[in-house]
Amino acid sequence: MTLTKSDLPQGTLDLLILKVAALGPVHGYAIARRLEQASRGVVQVPQGSLYPALHRLENRGLLAAEWRETETGREAKFYRLTRKGRAQLETEAAGWQRLAEAVGLILRMSEGGAG
Amino acid sequence: MWWHRLFHRSEKEEELDKELRFHLDQHTSDLIAQGYSPEEARRQARLTLGGPEQVKEECRDARGTRWLEDLLQDVRYSARVMRKNPGFTAVAVLTLALGIGANAAIFSVVNGLLLRPLPYRDSERLAIIWTHSPGANVAQDWPSPGQFSAIKSLAGAFEDMALAQGASLNLAGESGAERVDALRVPSNMFTILGASPQLGRAFLPEEDAPGKPPSVVLSHGLWQRRFGGDRGVLGRQLTINGQSYTVVGVMPADFSLGFDVMPTVGAVQQPELFLPLPLSAESMRSQGDENYNIITRLKPGVGVAQARAELDAAARQLAQQFPDTYPPSRAFSFSISPLLEQVVGDVRPALLILLGAVGCVLLIACANVANLLLARAAVREREMALRTALGAGRWRVVRQLLTESLALSCAGGGLGLLVAYWGLNSLRALGPGNIPRVQDIAMDARVLAFTFGVAVLTGVLFGLAPALRGSRVNPIAALKEGGRGSAGGHRRLRDALVVAEISLSLILLVGAGLLIRSFARVQQVQPGFDTRGVVSMRLSVAGTSYAGERAIAFYQQLLERVRHLPGIESAGATSILPLGGGIGWGGITIEGYVPATGQSVIQADQRIAGTGYFETMKVPLVSGRYFDERDAKDSTKVAIVDEKMARTYWPDRDPVGKRMKPGGADDDTPWLTVVGVVGNVKQYALDADSRVTFYTPHQQNPSGTMYLAARTSGDPRGLTPAVVKEARSLDPNVAVFDIKTMGQRLSESLARRRFAMLALGLFALVAMLLAAVGIYGVMSYSVAQRTREIGVRVALGAQPRDVLALVIRQGLLLALIGVGAGLAGAGAVTRVMGSLLFGVSATDPATFAAIPLLLVAVALLSCYVPARRATKVDPMIALRAE
């Protein structure tokens, strides 16, 4: 299943980007690749919404950007998580966990009462 | 930081480009590594990323400064559009500059006169107190010290109050005596106003009682003029009216207490000397010496209503204490006038009417520019359709069109400031000389803010409809080759705008017409004397050397000499010249006449007339005789009355031989025998009624200050120097001033009325011209739109006159609807003008009939050229153009 732009809510994409950035400074293309790999092909980020999301997060001060050389010698824009971003990541990840558990509970409900 | 993003926009754009290119390159290499061909890899990578422009747009949106960037982009584009259509831009900007500039100018006047506070501390709490005795035929009068004391004794609403008296005095100097305006004030006057001298001191409380050595405070202007700003002026002596005064203080440059703030009996315009006002305890009790001004400061938080209640209580107390002076029949009362009201109250109606008029002019200008924009919107349909097709939302297009309108209106506003500046300078140069607070009229911050606000509002007003219309395009229809567009759909809106313009200009024209008729009526009023060819001036001989007969002798000698000058037909002297701005009236008693309503005295204007005065002014003699040598100092005391007095108090008899006297029946004044009746003279203004008037001969009423009037056979102005020379040769110290011809005085008395008429007339004319331009534009456009239809008609056999009639009919319809609506509006609006009209009603039939005819004629004229153009349509070309 390939998630299209309308399926992946905006907040979720932001959360995923923050998580990837938490693992170390990374440029936009690498984030897209990482998300695809880590989710075993389920999450294919429509790249058209990736960059607007990155710029938005940079705007809000959750990511900091700088231009660096890659291993191949080209210049690319690398994003890393700020302290504010880290705090936001933790809050949102916790919230997502709670939501996922609750949804799971409801889905495991059998007929005639709670499971 | 967000502003960082704004100003480094191009940098950011480059970075974004670089970032996306990097992404594409990486993806492409990965795909190549997977086995795709380079071209296929690149194509796949691009597809996956999506349209780069769209991505960039979204990134730009995410940047958060989008609205400002868009605005700057719109402004740049607007400037380009304006440059590419110089004719259109010029017409629109000039039209707007005219409308906005006129509004800015009038608002500057409104701001200076009505909105700015007066230059005194807490000026909203200052007020002037007047008295009224309608039962004794005195509409408004100056208070007396006794009345002042009565109010003061109640001490409730008033923090402090002061009497004041104006006087015109002779100031001696090396080059002769100078006539100087002065104000006598008590020690607390400057405190009440919140002003203090820049040098020295004001008056001390001890100087409020008689017996102290006289001191004087100078105005800044006099200090500069007479003493060159010498800081050692304190302690110097000045000779005023023959007496010696010590200078004790100098007022600051920005202090003034002129006639418009405090109109004194002596009609001093701008006092340059301030003298103490020593009043004895007895004087403070005088009820009848009603020649003072009272200025008061209300306590904080006290309203005018409370002050009025207290004044009513004071009036009641006076009636109780002095029942003979204040009988119930007199209907005596006080009134209080807040200072600003006092200063500008009588110009406020005219000013507000002018403000309304320029507002109408601006609306008409807006309508014209809106029409221009609507016409252009039709032309720009393809451009708008392209934008929409490329992804611009409707709101975005509307925003851009509005920005163009605002650019036009702000350009018009900027130019309008120049128009306003020039207009205000013209006003100062050509306007009536007696505008109150004229020094406060300036283009200050509030005026600039107002102009900017009006510019923005104007831009939205005329830009909104065209923007909404222009953005509502069907891209497919418009982009098709030869698409006709929705231009026809604008027609109703454009017609409505033109009809509105015609209505507004009709209202203004009717208003101007009424003022013109009023002015003409006023000019027809007979002043009661011959104003042509008379030169007049005021002279004053003062000091003890001129007591009594010496003054009379001086004037007699002077008049003799003047009469013998070549070019002089006759000469005479009077105490107060008609239309000269002077005041002199008081109570009289007529022998044998009991005032019907129980008033004790009759109010009458009093004048002194020398021998030959009436003959010089050509005041007609109705009965009896003029003054002559028989009326000498020791002869029977006589008087001449005017026709109004004769008819009122001796209705069916000849007053000659009857007696009257100044003051009350028991006063110690001599009885005067009437020896003649002369025609009525308009004393104050052509459009104001005078009181009954009586004259006493100069020989029996010696006064050192008199007006001299001389009738010349040629140009009166040319003979002025000769007359002045004669006066100076008799006595070099005589003060000669207020030199004008009677014609000038007459003209000045009409100055305000004339100015209002000219101003409103100018605005009405501009409005009419703008409306004419509007009609012309709409009709031209309509003819262009109907070219095909006209071609068909001509091909089917229509004659040129049929085509002409077709177009003219359309224009006439618009004009008639506009005129109809305008008449209804004018009928409602002119009611407001009541106080400015004279001799015409607010619904004067002649004006209301003539103006519509004029406007319809103008409308037809404006239609004529487009109609002619329509007749020249070649059906072959017209039909082929599709």
Coordinates of N, CA and C in Angstrom, one line a residue, chain B residues 219-346:
Chain B
S219 N 3.5 93.0 24.3 CA 3.5 91.7 23.5 C 4.8 91.5 22.9
H220 N 5.1 90.3 22.5 CA 6.4 90.0 21.8 C 6.6 90.8 20.6
G221 N 5.5 91.0 19.8 CA 5.7 91.7 18.6 C 6.1 93.2 18.8
L222 N 5.4 93.8 19.8 CA 5.7 95.2 20.1 C 7.1 95.3 20.6
W223 N 7.5 94.4 21.5 CA 8.9 94.4 22.0 C 9.9 94.3 21.0
Q224 N 9.7 93.5 20.0 CA 10.7 93.4 18.9 C 10.7 94.7 18.1
R225 N 9.4 95.2 17.8 CA 9.3 96.3 16.9 C 9.9 97.6 17.5
R226 N 9.5 97.8 18.7 CA 9.8 99.1 19.4 C 11.2 99.1 20.1
F227 N 11.5 98.0 20.6 CA 12.7 97.9 21.4 C 13.8 97.0 20.8
G228 N 13.5 96.4 19.7 CA 14.4 95.5 19.0 C 14.8 94.3 19.9
G229 N 13.9 93.9 20.7 CA 14.2 92.7 21.5 C 15.2 92.9 22.6
D230 N 15.3 94.2 23.0 CA 16.3 94.5 24.0 C 15.9 93.9 25.4
R231 N 16.7 93.1 26.0 CA 16.3 92.4 27.2 C 16.3 93.4 28.4
G232 N 16.9 94.6 28.2 CA 16.9 95.5 29.3 C 15.7 96.4 29.3
V233 N 14.6 96.0 28.6 CA 13.4 96.9 28.5 C 12.7 97.1 29.8
L234 N 12.9 96.2 30.7 CA 12.1 96.3 31.9 C 12.5 97.6 32.7
G235 N 11.5 98.3 33.1 CA 11.8 99.5 33.8 C 11.7 100.8 32.9
R236 N 11.7 100.5 31.6 CA 11.7 101.7 30.7 C 10.3 102.3 30.7
Q237 N 10.2 103.5 30.2 CA 8.9 104.2 30.3 C 8.3 104.3 28.9
L238 N 7.0 104.2 28.9 CA 6.2 104.4 27.6 C 5.2 105.5 27.8
T239 N 5.0 106.3 26.8 CA 3.9 107.3 26.9 C 2.7 106.8 26.2
I240 N 1.7 106.6 26.9 CA 0.4 106.0 26.3 C -0.7 107.0 26.6
N241 N -1.3 107.5 25.5 CA -2.4 108.5 25.7 C -1.9 109.7 26.6
G242 N -0.7 110.1 26.5 CA -0.2 111.2 27.2 C 0.3 110.8 28.6
Q243 N 0.0 109.6 29.1 CA 0.4 109.2 30.4 C 1.7 108.3 30.4
S244 N 2.4 108.3 31.5 CA 3.7 107.5 31.5 C 3.4 106.2 32.2
Y245 N 3.9 105.1 31.5 CA 3.7 103.8 32.0 C 5.1 103.1 32.1
T246 N 5.3 102.2 33.1 CA 6.5 101.5 33.3 C 6.4 100.1 32.7
V247 N 7.3 99.7 31.9 CA 7.3 98.3 31.4 C 7.7 97.4 32.5
V248 N 6.8 96.4 32.8 CA 7.2 95.4 33.8 C 7.3 94.0 33.3
G249 N 6.9 93.8 32.0 CA 6.9 92.4 31.5 C 6.8 92.3 30.0
V250 N 7.2 91.2 29.5 CA 7.0 91.0 28.0 C 6.4 89.6 27.8
M251 N 5.4 89.4 27.0 CA 4.7 88.1 26.8 C 5.5 87.3 25.8
P252 N 5.4 86.0 25.8 CA 6.1 85.2 24.8 C 5.5 85.4 23.4
A253 N 6.3 84.9 22.5 CA 6.0 85.1 21.0 C 4.7 84.4 20.7
D254 N 4.4 83.3 21.3 CA 3.2 82.5 20.8 C 1.9 82.9 21.6
F255 N 2.0 84.0 22.4 CA 0.8 84.3 23.1 C 0.0 85.4 22.3
S256 N -1.3 85.2 22.3 CA -2.2 86.2 21.6 C -3.6 86.1 22.3
L257 N -4.2 87.2 22.3 CA -5.6 87.3 22.9 C -6.3 88.2 22.0
G258 N -6.7 87.8 20.8 CA -7.2 88.7 19.8 C -8.7 88.8 19.8
F259 N -9.3 89.4 18.8 CA -10.7 89.7 18.7 C -11.5 88.4 18.6
D260 N -10.9 87.4 17.8 CA -11.7 86.2 17.6 C -11.9 85.4 18.9
V261 N -10.9 85.5 19.8 CA -11.1 84.8 21.1 C -11.9 85.6 22.1
M262 N -11.7 86.9 22.2 CA -12.4 87.7 23.1 C -12.8 89.0 22.5
P263 N -14.0 89.1 21.9 CA -14.4 90.3 21.2 C -14.7 91.4 22.2
T264 N -13.9 92.5 22.3 CA -14.2 93.5 23.2 C -15.0 94.6 22.6
V265 N -15.6 95.4 23.5 CA -16.4 96.6 23.0 C -15.6 97.4 22.1
G266 N -14.3 97.7 22.4 CA -13.5 98.5 21.6 C -13.0 97.9 20.3
A267 N -13.4 96.6 20.1 CA -13.1 95.9 18.8 C -11.6 95.9 18.6
V268 N -10.8 95.7 19.6 CA -9.4 95.6 19.4 C -9.1 94.3 18.7
Q269 N -8.3 94.3 17.7 CA -8.1 93.1 16.9 C -7.0 92.2 17.5
Q270 N -5.8 92.8 17.8 CA -4.7 92.0 18.3 C -4.0 92.9 19.3
P271 N -4.3 92.8 20.6 CA -3.6 93.7 21.6 C -2.1 93.5 21.6
E272 N -1.4 94.6 21.6 CA 0.0 94.6 21.8 C 0.5 95.1 23.1
L273 N -0.4 95.8 23.8 CA -0.1 96.3 25.1 C -1.2 95.7 26.1
F274 N -0.7 95.3 27.3 CA -1.6 94.9 28.3 C -1.4 95.8 29.5
L275 N -2.6 96.4 29.9 CA -2.5 97.3 31.0 C -3.4 96.8 32.2
P276 N -3.1 97.3 33.4 CA -3.9 96.7 34.5 C -5.3 97.3 34.4
L277 N -6.2 96.6 35.1 CA -7.6 97.1 35.1 C -8.0 97.4 36.6
P278 N -7.6 98.6 37.0 CA -7.9 99.0 38.4 C -9.4 99.4 38.5
L279 N -10.1 98.7 39.3 CA -11.5 99.0 39.5 C -11.8 99.2 41.0
S280 N -12.4 100.3 41.3 CA -12.7 100.6 42.7 C -13.8 99.7 43.2
A281 N -14.0 99.6 44.5 CA -15.1 98.8 45.0 C -16.4 99.3 44.5
E282 N -16.5 100.6 44.3 CA -17.8 101.1 43.8 C -18.0 100.7 42.3
S283 N -16.9 100.8 41.5 CA -17.0 100.4 40.1 C -17.5 99.0 40.0
M284 N -17.0 98.1 41.0 CA -17.3 96.7 40.9 C -18.8 96.5 41.2
R285 N -19.5 97.5 41.7 CA -20.9 97.3 41.9 C -21.7 97.9 40.8
S286 N -21.1 98.5 39.8 CA -21.9 99.2 38.7 C -22.6 98.1 37.9
Q287 N -23.9 98.3 37.8 CA -24.6 97.4 36.9 C -24.7 97.8 35.5
G288 N -24.7 99.1 35.3 CA -24.9 99.6 34.0 C -23.7 99.8 33.1
D289 N -22.5 99.7 33.7 CA -21.3 99.9 32.8 C -21.0 98.6 32.1
E290 N -21.9 98.3 31.1 CA -21.8 97.1 30.4 C -20.9 97.1 29.2
N291 N -19.6 97.2 29.5 CA -18.6 97.3 28.5 C -17.4 96.4 28.7
Y292 N -17.6 95.3 29.4 CA -16.5 94.5 29.7 C -16.7 93.1 29.1
N293 N -15.6 92.3 29.0 CA -15.7 90.9 28.7 C -15.4 90.1 30.0
I294 N -16.1 89.0 30.1 CA -15.8 88.1 31.2 C -15.3 86.8 30.6
I295 N -14.1 86.4 31.0 CA -13.5 85.1 30.6 C -13.4 84.3 31.9
T296 N -13.8 83.0 31.8 CA -13.8 82.2 33.0 C -13.2 80.8 32.7
R297 N -12.6 80.2 33.8 CA -12.2 78.8 33.7 C -13.1 78.0 34.6
L298 N -13.7 77.0 34.0 CA -14.5 76.1 34.8 C -13.7 75.2 35.6
K299 N -14.3 74.7 36.8 CA -13.6 73.8 37.6 C -13.5 72.4 36.9
P300 N -12.4 71.6 37.1 CA -12.3 70.4 36.4 C -13.5 69.5 36.7
G301 N -14.0 68.9 35.6 CA -15.2 68.0 35.8 C -16.5 68.7 35.8
V302 N -16.5 70.1 35.8 CA -17.8 70.8 35.7 C -18.2 71.0 34.3
G303 N -19.5 70.6 34.0 CA -19.9 70.7 32.6 C -20.6 72.1 32.4
V304 N -20.9 72.4 31.1 CA -21.5 73.7 30.8 C -22.9 73.8 31.4
A305 N -23.6 72.7 31.5 CA -24.9 72.7 32.0 C -24.9 73.2 33.4
Q306 N -24.0 72.7 34.2 CA -23.9 73.1 35.6 C -23.5 74.6 35.7
A307 N -22.6 75.0 34.8 CA -22.3 76.5 34.8 C -23.5 77.3 34.5
R308 N -24.3 76.8 33.5 CA -25.5 77.6 33.1 C -26.4 77.7 34.3
A309 N -26.6 76.6 35.0 CA -27.5 76.6 36.2 C -27.1 77.7 37.1
E310 N -25.7 77.7 37.3 CA -25.2 78.7 38.3 C -25.4 80.1 37.8
L311 N -25.3 80.3 36.5 CA -25.5 81.7 36.0 C -26.9 82.1 36.1
D312 N -27.8 81.1 35.9 CA -29.3 81.5 36.1 C -29.5 81.9 37.6
A313 N -28.8 81.2 38.5 CA -29.0 81.6 39.9 C -28.5 83.0 40.1
A314 N -27.4 83.3 39.5 CA -26.8 84.7 39.6 C -27.7 85.7 39.1
A315 N -28.4 85.4 37.9 CA -29.3 86.3 37.3 C -30.5 86.6 38.3
R316 N -31.0 85.5 38.9 CA -32.1 85.6 39.8 C -31.7 86.5 41.0
Q317 N -30.5 86.3 41.5 CA -30.0 87.1 42.6 C -29.9 88.6 42.3
L318 N -29.5 88.9 41.1 CA -29.4 90.3 40.6 C -30.8 90.9 40.6
A319 N -31.8 90.1 40.1 CA -33.2 90.6 40.0 C -33.7 90.9 41.4
Q320 N -33.3 90.1 42.3 CA -33.8 90.3 43.7 C -33.2 91.6 44.3
Q321 N -31.8 91.7 44.1 CA -31.1 92.8 44.7 C -31.4 94.1 44.0
F322 N -31.6 94.1 42.7 CA -31.8 95.4 42.0 C -33.0 95.3 41.1
P323 N -34.2 95.3 41.7 CA -35.4 95.0 40.9 C -35.7 96.1 39.9
D324 N -35.2 97.3 40.1 CA -35.4 98.4 39.1 C -34.6 98.2 37.9
T325 N -33.3 97.7 38.1 CA -32.5 97.5 37.0 C -32.8 96.2 36.2
Y326 N -33.3 95.2 36.9 CA -33.6 94.0 36.2 C -35.1 93.6 36.5
P327 N -36.0 94.4 35.9 CA -37.4 94.0 36.0 C -37.7 92.7 35.2
P328 N -38.7 92.0 35.6 CA -39.1 90.8 34.9 C -39.2 91.0 33.4
S329 N -39.7 92.2 33.0 CA -40.0 92.5 31.6 C -38.7 92.5 30.8
R330 N -37.6 92.7 31.5 CA -36.3 92.8 30.7 C -35.8 91.4 30.3
A331 N -36.3 90.4 31.0 CA -35.9 89.0 30.7 C -34.4 88.8 30.6
F332 N -33.8 89.3 31.6 CA -32.3 89.3 31.7 C -31.8 87.9 32.0
S333 N -30.7 87.5 31.3 CA -30.1 86.3 31.5 C -28.6 86.3 31.1
F334 N -27.8 85.4 31.7 CA -26.5 85.2 31.2 C -26.4 84.0 30.2
S335 N -25.4 84.0 29.5 CA -25.1 82.8 28.7 C -23.6 82.5 28.7
I336 N -23.2 81.3 28.5 CA -21.8 80.9 28.6 C -21.4 80.3 27.3
S337 N -20.3 80.7 26.7 CA -19.9 80.2 25.4 C -18.5 79.6 25.5
P338 N -18.4 78.2 25.4 CA -17.0 77.7 25.5 C -16.1 78.4 24.4
L339 N -14.9 78.5 24.8 CA -14.0 79.4 24.0 C -13.9 79.0 22.5
L340 N -13.8 77.7 22.3 CA -13.7 77.3 20.9 C -15.0 77.7 20.1
E341 N -16.1 77.4 20.7 CA -17.4 77.8 20.1 C -17.4 79.3 19.8
Q342 N -16.9 80.1 20.7 CA -16.9 81.5 20.6 C -16.0 81.9 19.4
V343 N -14.9 81.2 19.2 CA -14.0 81.6 18.1 C -14.5 81.2 16.8
V344 N -14.9 79.9 16.7 CA -15.3 79.4 15.3 C -16.7 79.1 15.1
G345 N -17.6 79.4 16.1 CA -19.0 79.0 16.0 C -19.6 79.5 14.7
D346 N -19.4 80.7 14.3 CA -20.1 81.2 13.2 C -19.6 80.8 11.8

